[in-house]
Amino acid sequence: MNENDNFTKLDLIDDEWRELQLFCDFLKPFFEFIEEMSGSKYPTFRILLILLDHLLEYIITIIDDNLPEIPQWIKEIAEDIKTKFNSISTNLYNSTAYLILVLDS
């Protein structure tokens, strides 16, 4: 039995499969972020900030997107993530962080 067999047992309708695929698509940039930040690559602080900016732009795009194919529940998750980003951004974007960026280059 392979991994995909487990999903077919869920007996989802087409709309549910579509939403599941949209959610997987939504999560892909977060997976890529985690891969990039993994310990085997030792990213710099500069790379961290660039990747966080990229993720924040992506989240804002999802929230502001008026296309009906993005379900409201995904937008609500994006809103929650944006709130968490806002709470950590004050710690990351300050004069000390910019000094580190200069020294990190």
mmCIF file of C-alpha atoms in Angstrom:
data_model
loop_
_atom_site.group_PDB
_atom_site.id
_atom_site.type_symbol
_atom_site.label_atom_id
_atom_site.label_comp_id
_atom_site.label_asym_id
_atom_site.label_seq_id
_atom_site.Cartn_x
_atom_site.Cartn_y
_atom_site.Cartn_z
ATOM 1 C CA MET A 1 0.000 0.000 0.000
ATOM 2 C CA ASN A 2 1.459 3.328 -0.943
ATOM 3 C CA GLU A 3 0.876 6.738 0.594
ATOM 4 C CA ASN A 4 -1.670 7.795 -2.039
ATOM 5 C CA ASP A 5 -3.885 4.810 -1.211
ATOM 6 C CA ASN A 6 -4.515 6.327 2.209
ATOM 7 C CA PHE A 7 -5.885 9.477 0.605
ATOM 8 C CA THR A 8 -8.313 7.609 -1.621
ATOM 9 C CA LYS A 9 -9.850 6.074 1.487
ATOM 10 C CA LEU A 10 -10.923 9.556 2.567
ATOM 11 C CA ASP A 11 -13.715 9.467 -0.012
ATOM 12 C CA LEU A 12 -13.528 13.199 -0.684
ATOM 13 C CA ILE A 13 -15.681 14.901 -3.282
ATOM 14 C CA ASP A 14 -14.069 16.888 -6.099
ATOM 15 C CA ASP A 15 -14.481 20.241 -4.339
ATOM 16 C CA GLU A 16 -12.786 18.886 -1.228
ATOM 17 C CA TRP A 17 -9.882 17.557 -3.311
ATOM 18 C CA ARG A 18 -9.599 20.961 -4.972
ATOM 19 C CA GLU A 19 -9.478 22.736 -1.600
ATOM 20 C CA LEU A 20 -6.940 20.232 -0.319
ATOM 21 C CA GLN A 21 -4.752 20.956 -3.353
ATOM 22 C CA LEU A 22 -5.154 24.712 -2.810
ATOM 23 C CA PHE A 23 -4.086 24.286 0.811
ATOM 24 C CA CYS A 24 -1.035 22.261 -0.251
ATOM 25 C CA ASP A 25 -0.191 25.011 -2.743
ATOM 26 C CA PHE A 26 -0.617 27.587 0.029
ATOM 27 C CA LEU A 27 1.790 25.667 2.293
ATOM 28 C CA LYS A 28 4.498 25.137 -0.348
ATOM 29 C CA PRO A 29 6.373 28.437 0.272
ATOM 30 C CA PHE A 30 6.501 27.614 3.996
ATOM 31 C CA PHE A 31 7.980 24.204 3.207
ATOM 32 C CA GLU A 32 10.570 25.870 0.958
ATOM 33 C CA PHE A 33 11.380 28.346 3.746
ATOM 34 C CA ILE A 34 11.929 25.507 6.220
ATOM 35 C CA GLU A 35 14.150 23.658 3.756
ATOM 36 C CA GLU A 36 16.230 26.783 3.153
ATOM 37 C CA MET A 37 16.577 27.455 6.871
ATOM 38 C CA SER A 38 17.535 23.880 7.718
ATOM 39 C CA GLY A 39 20.711 23.409 9.715
ATOM 40 C CA SER A 40 22.563 21.791 6.841
ATOM 41 C CA LYS A 41 22.678 25.046 4.869
ATOM 42 C CA TYR A 42 23.534 27.516 7.683
ATOM 43 C CA PRO A 43 21.792 30.563 6.239
ATOM 44 C CA THR A 44 22.874 34.043 7.227
ATOM 45 C CA PHE A 45 20.721 36.595 9.021
ATOM 46 C CA ARG A 46 20.473 38.472 5.729
ATOM 47 C CA ILE A 47 19.018 35.389 4.032
ATOM 48 C CA LEU A 48 16.593 34.928 6.929
ATOM 49 C CA LEU A 49 15.250 38.468 6.523
ATOM 50 C CA ILE A 50 14.961 38.124 2.755
ATOM 51 C CA LEU A 51 13.051 34.851 3.096
ATOM 52 C CA LEU A 52 10.783 36.287 5.797
ATOM 53 C CA ASP A 53 10.040 39.292 3.587
ATOM 54 C CA HIS A 54 9.216 36.940 0.736
ATOM 55 C CA LEU A 55 6.856 34.937 2.957
ATOM 56 C CA LEU A 56 5.171 38.070 4.266
ATOM 57 C CA GLU A 57 4.601 39.365 0.729
ATOM 58 C CA TYR A 58 3.160 35.978 -0.203
ATOM 59 C CA ILE A 59 0.819 36.007 2.812
ATOM 60 C CA ILE A 60 -0.388 39.526 2.014
ATOM 61 C CA THR A 61 -1.022 38.484 -1.589
ATOM 62 C CA ILE A 62 -3.161 35.565 -0.408
ATOM 63 C CA ILE A 63 -5.124 37.801 1.967
ATOM 64 C CA ASP A 64 -5.694 40.546 -0.610
ATOM 65 C CA ASP A 65 -6.432 38.178 -3.497
ATOM 66 C CA ASN A 66 -10.041 38.596 -4.617
ATOM 67 C CA LEU A 67 -10.077 35.450 -6.715
ATOM 68 C CA PRO A 68 -12.882 33.143 -5.586
ATOM 69 C CA GLU A 69 -10.773 29.990 -5.912
ATOM 70 C CA ILE A 70 -8.926 30.751 -2.676
ATOM 71 C CA PRO A 71 -11.245 29.585 0.115
ATOM 72 C CA GLN A 72 -11.979 31.951 2.968
ATOM 73 C CA TRP A 73 -10.561 29.507 5.516
ATOM 74 C CA ILE A 74 -7.147 29.679 3.810
ATOM 75 C CA LYS A 75 -7.305 33.484 3.920
ATOM 76 C CA GLU A 76 -8.138 33.287 7.634
ATOM 77 C CA ILE A 77 -5.091 31.089 8.216
ATOM 78 C CA ALA A 78 -3.013 33.615 6.275
ATOM 79 C CA GLU A 79 -4.401 36.401 8.496
ATOM 80 C CA ASP A 80 -3.376 34.472 11.616
ATOM 81 C CA ILE A 81 0.114 33.919 10.221
ATOM 82 C CA LYS A 82 0.397 37.612 9.315
ATOM 83 C CA THR A 83 -0.517 38.527 12.902
ATOM 84 C CA LYS A 84 2.297 36.295 14.152
ATOM 85 C CA PHE A 85 4.688 37.849 11.616
ATOM 86 C CA ASN A 86 3.752 41.316 12.838
ATOM 87 C CA SER A 87 4.523 40.348 16.419
ATOM 88 C CA ILE A 88 8.043 39.152 15.576
ATOM 89 C CA SER A 89 8.841 41.812 12.993
ATOM 90 C CA THR A 90 9.466 44.449 15.662
ATOM 91 C CA ASN A 91 12.210 42.227 17.046
ATOM 92 C CA LEU A 92 13.751 41.583 13.643
ATOM 93 C CA TYR A 93 13.552 44.962 11.969
ATOM 94 C CA ASN A 94 15.440 47.359 14.201
ATOM 95 C CA SER A 95 18.771 49.199 14.215
ATOM 96 C CA THR A 96 20.631 46.202 15.653
ATOM 97 C CA ALA A 97 19.306 43.984 12.881
ATOM 98 C CA TYR A 98 20.465 46.464 10.241
ATOM 99 C CA LEU A 99 23.921 46.572 11.817
ATOM 100 C CA ILE A 100 24.023 42.772 11.657
ATOM 101 C CA LEU A 101 23.018 42.960 7.995
ATOM 102 C CA VAL A 102 25.932 45.270 7.251
ATOM 103 C CA LEU A 103 28.371 43.035 9.109
ATOM 104 C CA ASP A 104 26.865 39.889 7.600
ATOM 105 C CA SER A 105 27.442 40.968 3.991
#
